[in-house]
């Protein structure tokens, strides 16, 4: 089964969430596990990507081979001294402090004003250079780096006003710039400059922005989240999609995947484990997903 447009003329969408370097590996493995066992989600008519999901979705629409992408993620990390230490905790602590000061700790996600405050901190943070970051993103797209005719939407936040920006092939951003801006996790990576403005990862607003898939009959959302109730932004996005007539399938990490993904989604040393866990989950759950998709 594929997720591409069928003879009935209706279209399907795949939404890939943020999740750091571990999320890139896990989602790559998951999609390969599904595909190798009869459910090819990579053929969706629309792909929506945020942060890690922006990398994977850009790779897919530019024709990169899923087997090769998975093999790359399964390669052992380099020696400890060659792996840049990164930790998502600085971002999480900054978000918690911003919400504490604005008295919005009971509401998941940051609003526009809070995102502006986070963006200001991101600009001041000591991270790698913007040129270095662009080179890293460029390496994720080794054989093709240009927008294609396949529908792809990538999210970012404009630091000037905290607004959500959605890049597509008609945007002023190159594909590499768009992916880099979507992956520019505040306090971890430098904001990306495009057309004189600066942009960062949209994850603190929503890890999925699944509402962008509105209008598609079937929407499959891959959301990297811990067990428990779905976060408010995603729950609201699902409600919006369903009220618009979309049927929604949500895939989250199982217990084995959770164990290797968290607590630090930026732990490069765990990349192969995350890829393998994603593959195992996709392979094990493909039959059930196929049944559910067929019902749609």
mmCIF file of C-alpha atoms in Angstrom, residues 31-296:
data_model
loop_
_atom_site.group_PDB
_atom_site.id
_atom_site.type_symbol
_atom_site.label_atom_id
_atom_site.label_comp_id
_atom_site.label_asym_id
_atom_site.label_seq_id
_atom_site.Cartn_x
_atom_site.Cartn_y
_atom_site.Cartn_z
ATOM 1 C CA UNK A 31 9.529 4.814 7.200
ATOM 2 C CA UNK A 32 11.844 2.090 5.901
ATOM 3 C CA UNK A 33 10.349 -0.443 8.313
ATOM 4 C CA UNK A 34 6.862 0.382 7.074
ATOM 5 C CA UNK A 35 7.898 0.362 3.411
ATOM 6 C CA UNK A 36 9.779 -2.933 3.628
ATOM 7 C CA UNK A 37 6.651 -4.493 5.089
ATOM 8 C CA UNK A 38 4.087 -3.268 2.613
ATOM 9 C CA UNK A 39 3.184 0.292 3.651
ATOM 10 C CA UNK A 40 5.013 3.036 1.735
ATOM 11 C CA UNK A 41 4.258 6.368 3.409
ATOM 12 C CA UNK A 42 6.974 8.183 1.455
ATOM 13 C CA UNK A 43 4.751 8.531 -1.641
ATOM 14 C CA UNK A 44 2.322 10.979 0.004
ATOM 15 C CA UNK A 45 0.955 13.766 -2.170
ATOM 16 C CA UNK A 46 1.981 16.356 0.440
ATOM 17 C CA UNK A 47 4.784 16.245 2.994
ATOM 18 C CA UNK A 48 4.897 18.651 5.939
ATOM 19 C CA UNK A 49 8.158 18.822 7.879
ATOM 20 C CA UNK A 50 9.304 20.532 11.048
ATOM 21 C CA UNK A 51 12.952 20.456 12.193
ATOM 22 C CA UNK A 52 14.039 16.786 12.002
ATOM 23 C CA UNK A 53 10.938 16.194 9.900
ATOM 24 C CA UNK A 54 12.075 18.938 7.539
ATOM 25 C CA UNK A 55 15.316 17.059 6.880
ATOM 26 C CA UNK A 56 13.624 13.720 6.251
ATOM 27 C CA UNK A 57 10.808 15.139 4.116
ATOM 28 C CA UNK A 58 13.266 17.187 2.028
ATOM 29 C CA UNK A 59 15.346 14.068 1.457
ATOM 30 C CA UNK A 60 12.271 12.156 0.315
ATOM 31 C CA UNK A 61 10.921 14.732 -2.134
ATOM 32 C CA UNK A 62 14.346 15.227 -3.709
ATOM 33 C CA UNK A 63 14.547 11.527 -4.505
ATOM 34 C CA UNK A 64 17.164 10.349 -2.031
ATOM 35 C CA UNK A 65 17.114 6.573 -1.659
ATOM 36 C CA UNK A 66 15.517 5.450 1.601
ATOM 37 C CA UNK A 67 17.758 2.383 1.883
ATOM 38 C CA UNK A 68 20.842 4.568 1.573
ATOM 39 C CA UNK A 69 19.491 7.122 4.038
ATOM 40 C CA UNK A 70 18.861 4.355 6.561
ATOM 41 C CA UNK A 71 22.334 2.894 6.047
ATOM 42 C CA UNK A 72 23.838 6.330 6.770
ATOM 43 C CA UNK A 73 21.882 6.618 10.023
ATOM 44 C CA UNK A 74 23.002 3.130 11.095
ATOM 45 C CA UNK A 75 26.689 3.904 10.712
ATOM 46 C CA UNK A 76 28.519 3.984 14.042
ATOM 47 C CA UNK A 77 29.196 7.506 15.301
ATOM 48 C CA UNK A 78 32.745 8.757 15.158
ATOM 49 C CA UNK A 79 35.118 8.663 18.135
ATOM 50 C CA UNK A 80 33.870 10.623 21.175
ATOM 51 C CA UNK A 81 36.188 13.541 20.484
ATOM 52 C CA UNK A 82 34.702 13.982 16.995
ATOM 53 C CA UNK A 83 31.064 14.139 18.142
ATOM 54 C CA UNK A 84 29.886 17.653 18.974
ATOM 55 C CA UNK A 85 28.081 17.510 22.355
ATOM 56 C CA UNK A 86 24.581 18.961 22.130
ATOM 57 C CA UNK A 87 21.804 18.955 24.679
ATOM 58 C CA UNK A 88 18.206 19.994 24.292
ATOM 59 C CA UNK A 89 17.929 20.843 28.012
ATOM 60 C CA UNK A 90 19.116 24.441 27.535
ATOM 61 C CA UNK A 91 16.204 25.034 25.167
ATOM 62 C CA UNK A 92 13.694 23.302 27.436
ATOM 63 C CA UNK A 93 14.848 25.313 30.446
ATOM 64 C CA UNK A 94 14.668 28.587 28.501
ATOM 65 C CA UNK A 95 11.137 27.793 27.355
ATOM 66 C CA UNK A 96 10.057 26.916 30.892
ATOM 67 C CA UNK A 97 11.507 30.176 32.236
ATOM 68 C CA UNK A 98 9.797 32.247 29.536
ATOM 69 C CA UNK A 99 6.457 30.591 30.298
ATOM 70 C CA UNK A 100 6.978 31.067 34.038
ATOM 71 C CA UNK A 101 7.523 34.796 33.590
ATOM 72 C CA UNK A 102 4.499 35.132 31.318
ATOM 73 C CA UNK A 103 2.379 32.955 33.623
ATOM 74 C CA UNK A 104 1.483 30.499 30.855
ATOM 75 C CA UNK A 105 3.086 27.375 32.282
ATOM 76 C CA UNK A 106 -0.208 25.501 32.024
ATOM 77 C CA UNK A 107 -0.329 25.949 28.237
ATOM 78 C CA UNK A 108 1.898 23.855 25.949
ATOM 79 C CA UNK A 109 3.777 25.656 23.208
ATOM 80 C CA UNK A 110 4.898 29.282 23.025
ATOM 81 C CA UNK A 111 2.808 32.127 21.639
ATOM 82 C CA UNK A 112 4.182 34.780 19.275
ATOM 83 C CA UNK A 113 5.416 37.140 22.012
ATOM 84 C CA UNK A 114 7.131 34.283 23.826
ATOM 85 C CA UNK A 115 8.725 33.113 20.584
ATOM 86 C CA UNK A 116 10.131 36.611 20.025
ATOM 87 C CA UNK A 117 11.713 36.419 23.488
ATOM 88 C CA UNK A 118 13.141 32.978 22.755
ATOM 89 C CA UNK A 119 14.417 34.212 19.401
ATOM 90 C CA UNK A 120 16.253 37.094 21.068
ATOM 91 C CA UNK A 121 17.998 34.603 23.340
ATOM 92 C CA UNK A 122 18.809 32.430 20.323
ATOM 93 C CA UNK A 123 20.565 35.324 18.591
ATOM 94 C CA UNK A 124 22.776 35.914 21.641
ATOM 95 C CA UNK A 125 23.595 32.257 22.254
ATOM 96 C CA UNK A 126 27.080 30.957 21.523
ATOM 97 C CA UNK A 127 26.646 28.245 18.892
ATOM 98 C CA UNK A 128 28.359 27.157 15.706
ATOM 99 C CA UNK A 129 28.468 29.712 12.885
ATOM 100 C CA UNK A 130 25.604 30.040 10.446
ATOM 101 C CA UNK A 131 27.907 28.989 7.614
ATOM 102 C CA UNK A 132 28.845 25.834 9.507
ATOM 103 C CA UNK A 133 25.200 25.032 10.112
ATOM 104 C CA UNK A 134 24.312 25.482 6.445
ATOM 105 C CA UNK A 135 27.158 23.125 5.545
ATOM 106 C CA UNK A 136 25.745 20.515 7.929
ATOM 107 C CA UNK A 137 22.280 20.780 6.401
ATOM 108 C CA UNK A 138 23.784 20.717 2.919
ATOM 109 C CA UNK A 139 25.377 17.356 3.776
ATOM 110 C CA UNK A 140 21.939 15.901 4.562
ATOM 111 C CA UNK A 141 21.065 16.427 0.882
ATOM 112 C CA UNK A 142 24.118 14.944 -0.861
ATOM 113 C CA UNK A 143 22.688 14.224 -4.306
ATOM 114 C CA UNK A 144 19.883 16.754 -4.776
ATOM 115 C CA UNK A 145 19.417 20.138 -3.118
ATOM 116 C CA UNK A 146 16.700 21.942 -5.099
ATOM 117 C CA UNK A 147 12.941 22.246 -4.659
ATOM 118 C CA UNK A 148 10.999 19.792 -6.818
ATOM 119 C CA UNK A 149 7.427 19.668 -8.105
ATOM 120 C CA UNK A 150 6.395 17.397 -5.246
ATOM 121 C CA UNK A 151 4.435 19.312 -2.631
ATOM 122 C CA UNK A 152 6.570 20.057 0.406
ATOM 123 C CA UNK A 153 5.878 22.502 3.237
ATOM 124 C CA UNK A 154 8.594 23.325 5.783
ATOM 125 C CA UNK A 155 7.987 25.367 8.929
ATOM 126 C CA UNK A 156 10.037 28.019 10.716
ATOM 127 C CA UNK A 157 9.539 30.991 13.042
ATOM 128 C CA UNK A 158 10.291 34.600 12.075
ATOM 129 C CA UNK A 159 12.325 36.009 14.961
ATOM 130 C CA UNK A 160 11.051 39.541 14.339
ATOM 131 C CA UNK A 161 7.429 38.860 15.247
ATOM 132 C CA UNK A 162 7.203 35.219 16.305
ATOM 133 C CA UNK A 163 5.005 34.321 13.358
ATOM 134 C CA UNK A 164 4.876 30.917 11.694
ATOM 135 C CA UNK A 165 6.518 30.881 8.265
ATOM 136 C CA UNK A 166 5.807 28.096 5.795
ATOM 137 C CA UNK A 167 8.373 27.564 3.042
ATOM 138 C CA UNK A 168 7.564 25.887 -0.263
ATOM 139 C CA UNK A 169 9.005 25.789 -3.772
ATOM 140 C CA UNK A 170 7.607 29.276 -4.470
ATOM 141 C CA UNK A 171 9.334 30.844 -1.464
ATOM 142 C CA UNK A 172 12.386 33.083 -1.623
ATOM 143 C CA UNK A 173 14.353 30.525 0.401
ATOM 144 C CA UNK A 174 16.470 27.859 -1.226
ATOM 145 C CA UNK A 175 15.663 24.329 -0.076
ATOM 146 C CA UNK A 176 18.850 24.184 2.006
ATOM 147 C CA UNK A 177 18.027 27.530 3.646
ATOM 148 C CA UNK A 178 14.456 26.431 4.355
ATOM 149 C CA UNK A 179 15.587 23.168 5.936
ATOM 150 C CA UNK A 180 18.288 24.958 7.950
ATOM 151 C CA UNK A 181 15.792 27.491 9.315
ATOM 152 C CA UNK A 182 13.404 24.705 10.284
ATOM 153 C CA UNK A 183 16.247 22.909 12.094
ATOM 154 C CA UNK A 184 17.644 25.993 13.842
ATOM 155 C CA UNK A 185 16.791 24.915 17.379
ATOM 156 C CA UNK A 186 17.038 27.942 19.648
ATOM 157 C CA UNK A 187 20.174 28.040 21.836
ATOM 158 C CA UNK A 188 21.472 24.940 20.020
ATOM 159 C CA UNK A 189 21.952 26.121 16.434
ATOM 160 C CA UNK A 190 22.197 29.657 14.994
ATOM 161 C CA UNK A 191 19.094 31.248 13.453
ATOM 162 C CA UNK A 192 19.122 31.180 9.649
ATOM 163 C CA UNK A 193 19.250 34.437 7.694
ATOM 164 C CA UNK A 194 17.018 34.545 4.611
ATOM 165 C CA UNK A 195 16.279 37.777 2.761
ATOM 166 C CA UNK A 196 17.640 39.889 5.606
ATOM 167 C CA UNK A 197 15.394 38.280 8.254
ATOM 168 C CA UNK A 198 16.271 35.548 10.734
ATOM 169 C CA UNK A 199 14.387 32.328 11.362
ATOM 170 C CA UNK A 200 14.445 29.456 13.834
ATOM 171 C CA UNK A 201 12.893 26.053 14.446
ATOM 172 C CA UNK A 202 9.083 26.137 14.792
ATOM 173 C CA UNK A 203 9.132 23.285 17.320
ATOM 174 C CA UNK A 204 8.577 25.515 20.384
ATOM 175 C CA UNK A 205 5.294 26.605 18.765
ATOM 176 C CA UNK A 206 4.299 23.159 17.517
ATOM 177 C CA UNK A 207 6.369 20.102 16.736
ATOM 178 C CA UNK A 208 4.106 19.184 13.836
ATOM 179 C CA UNK A 209 2.019 22.104 12.445
ATOM 180 C CA UNK A 210 -0.240 19.351 11.133
ATOM 181 C CA UNK A 211 -2.996 21.846 10.319
ATOM 182 C CA UNK A 212 -1.033 22.603 7.146
ATOM 183 C CA UNK A 213 -2.302 19.279 5.763
ATOM 184 C CA UNK A 214 -5.911 20.489 5.846
ATOM 185 C CA UNK A 215 -7.916 19.520 2.793
ATOM 186 C CA UNK A 216 -6.370 16.083 2.394
ATOM 187 C CA UNK A 217 -8.656 13.114 2.898
ATOM 188 C CA UNK A 218 -6.093 11.107 4.854
ATOM 189 C CA UNK A 219 -3.348 12.619 7.011
ATOM 190 C CA UNK A 220 -0.679 10.452 8.646
ATOM 191 C CA UNK A 221 1.169 12.261 11.447
ATOM 192 C CA UNK A 222 4.466 10.962 12.831
ATOM 193 C CA UNK A 223 4.926 12.731 16.156
ATOM 194 C CA UNK A 224 7.951 12.126 18.377
ATOM 195 C CA UNK A 225 6.451 12.381 21.841
ATOM 196 C CA UNK A 226 6.537 10.544 25.137
ATOM 197 C CA UNK A 227 3.601 8.313 26.161
ATOM 198 C CA UNK A 228 0.561 10.004 27.612
ATOM 199 C CA UNK A 229 -1.980 12.553 26.382
ATOM 200 C CA UNK A 230 -1.003 14.320 23.190
ATOM 201 C CA UNK A 231 0.173 17.880 23.665
ATOM 202 C CA UNK A 232 -2.338 20.655 23.186
ATOM 203 C CA UNK A 233 -0.926 22.016 19.896
ATOM 204 C CA UNK A 234 -1.096 18.617 18.201
ATOM 205 C CA UNK A 235 -4.495 17.813 19.733
ATOM 206 C CA UNK A 236 -5.879 21.076 18.378
ATOM 207 C CA UNK A 237 -4.327 20.402 14.974
ATOM 208 C CA UNK A 238 -5.922 16.957 14.841
ATOM 209 C CA UNK A 239 -9.305 18.446 15.787
ATOM 210 C CA UNK A 240 -8.917 21.052 13.032
ATOM 211 C CA UNK A 241 -8.114 18.391 10.455
ATOM 212 C CA UNK A 242 -11.014 16.176 11.487
ATOM 213 C CA UNK A 243 -13.477 19.044 11.525
ATOM 214 C CA UNK A 244 -12.356 19.770 7.963
ATOM 215 C CA UNK A 245 -13.170 16.216 6.915
ATOM 216 C CA UNK A 246 -9.698 14.649 7.077
ATOM 217 C CA UNK A 247 -9.163 11.209 8.528
ATOM 218 C CA UNK A 248 -6.109 11.271 10.783
ATOM 219 C CA UNK A 249 -3.687 8.523 11.749
ATOM 220 C CA UNK A 250 -1.124 9.385 14.439
ATOM 221 C CA UNK A 251 2.077 7.368 14.920
ATOM 222 C CA UNK A 252 4.178 7.917 18.057
ATOM 223 C CA UNK A 253 7.242 6.036 19.344
ATOM 224 C CA UNK A 254 6.572 2.771 21.178
ATOM 225 C CA UNK A 255 8.227 1.905 24.482
ATOM 226 C CA UNK A 256 11.372 0.505 22.854
ATOM 227 C CA UNK A 257 11.775 3.627 20.726
ATOM 228 C CA UNK A 258 11.130 5.938 23.668
ATOM 229 C CA UNK A 259 13.934 4.207 25.566
ATOM 230 C CA UNK A 260 16.553 5.160 22.969
ATOM 231 C CA UNK A 261 15.168 8.524 21.837
ATOM 232 C CA UNK A 262 14.973 10.254 25.221
ATOM 233 C CA UNK A 263 16.023 12.135 27.253
ATOM 234 C CA UNK A 264 18.375 13.899 24.830
ATOM 235 C CA UNK A 265 17.137 13.966 21.235
ATOM 236 C CA UNK A 266 20.448 15.538 20.195
ATOM 237 C CA UNK A 267 22.684 12.721 21.439
ATOM 238 C CA UNK A 268 24.548 11.838 18.240
ATOM 239 C CA UNK A 269 25.972 8.671 19.772
ATOM 240 C CA UNK A 270 22.478 7.130 19.923
ATOM 241 C CA UNK A 271 21.689 7.714 16.256
ATOM 242 C CA UNK A 272 22.159 4.083 15.102
ATOM 243 C CA UNK A 273 20.048 2.788 18.002
ATOM 244 C CA UNK A 274 17.275 5.218 17.103
ATOM 245 C CA UNK A 275 17.334 4.201 13.437
ATOM 246 C CA UNK A 276 17.147 0.518 14.341
ATOM 247 C CA UNK A 277 14.356 1.093 16.871
ATOM 248 C CA UNK A 278 12.380 3.032 14.268
ATOM 249 C CA UNK A 279 12.816 0.248 11.742
ATOM 250 C CA UNK A 280 11.732 -2.405 14.230
ATOM 251 C CA UNK A 281 8.635 -0.423 15.177
ATOM 252 C CA UNK A 282 7.683 0.174 11.543
ATOM 253 C CA UNK A 283 8.172 -3.474 10.640
ATOM 254 C CA UNK A 284 6.181 -4.708 13.635
ATOM 255 C CA UNK A 285 3.250 -2.327 13.163
ATOM 256 C CA UNK A 286 3.028 -2.267 9.353
ATOM 257 C CA UNK A 287 0.257 -4.861 9.112
ATOM 258 C CA UNK A 288 -1.952 -3.017 11.585
ATOM 259 C CA UNK A 289 -1.330 0.321 9.893
ATOM 260 C CA UNK A 290 -2.092 -1.205 6.509
ATOM 261 C CA UNK A 291 -5.467 -2.377 7.808
ATOM 262 C CA UNK A 292 -6.309 1.033 9.205
ATOM 263 C CA UNK A 293 -5.245 2.855 6.052
ATOM 264 C CA UNK A 294 -7.227 0.457 3.879
ATOM 265 C CA UNK A 295 -10.311 1.345 5.920
ATOM 266 C CA UNK A 296 -9.859 4.928 4.802
#
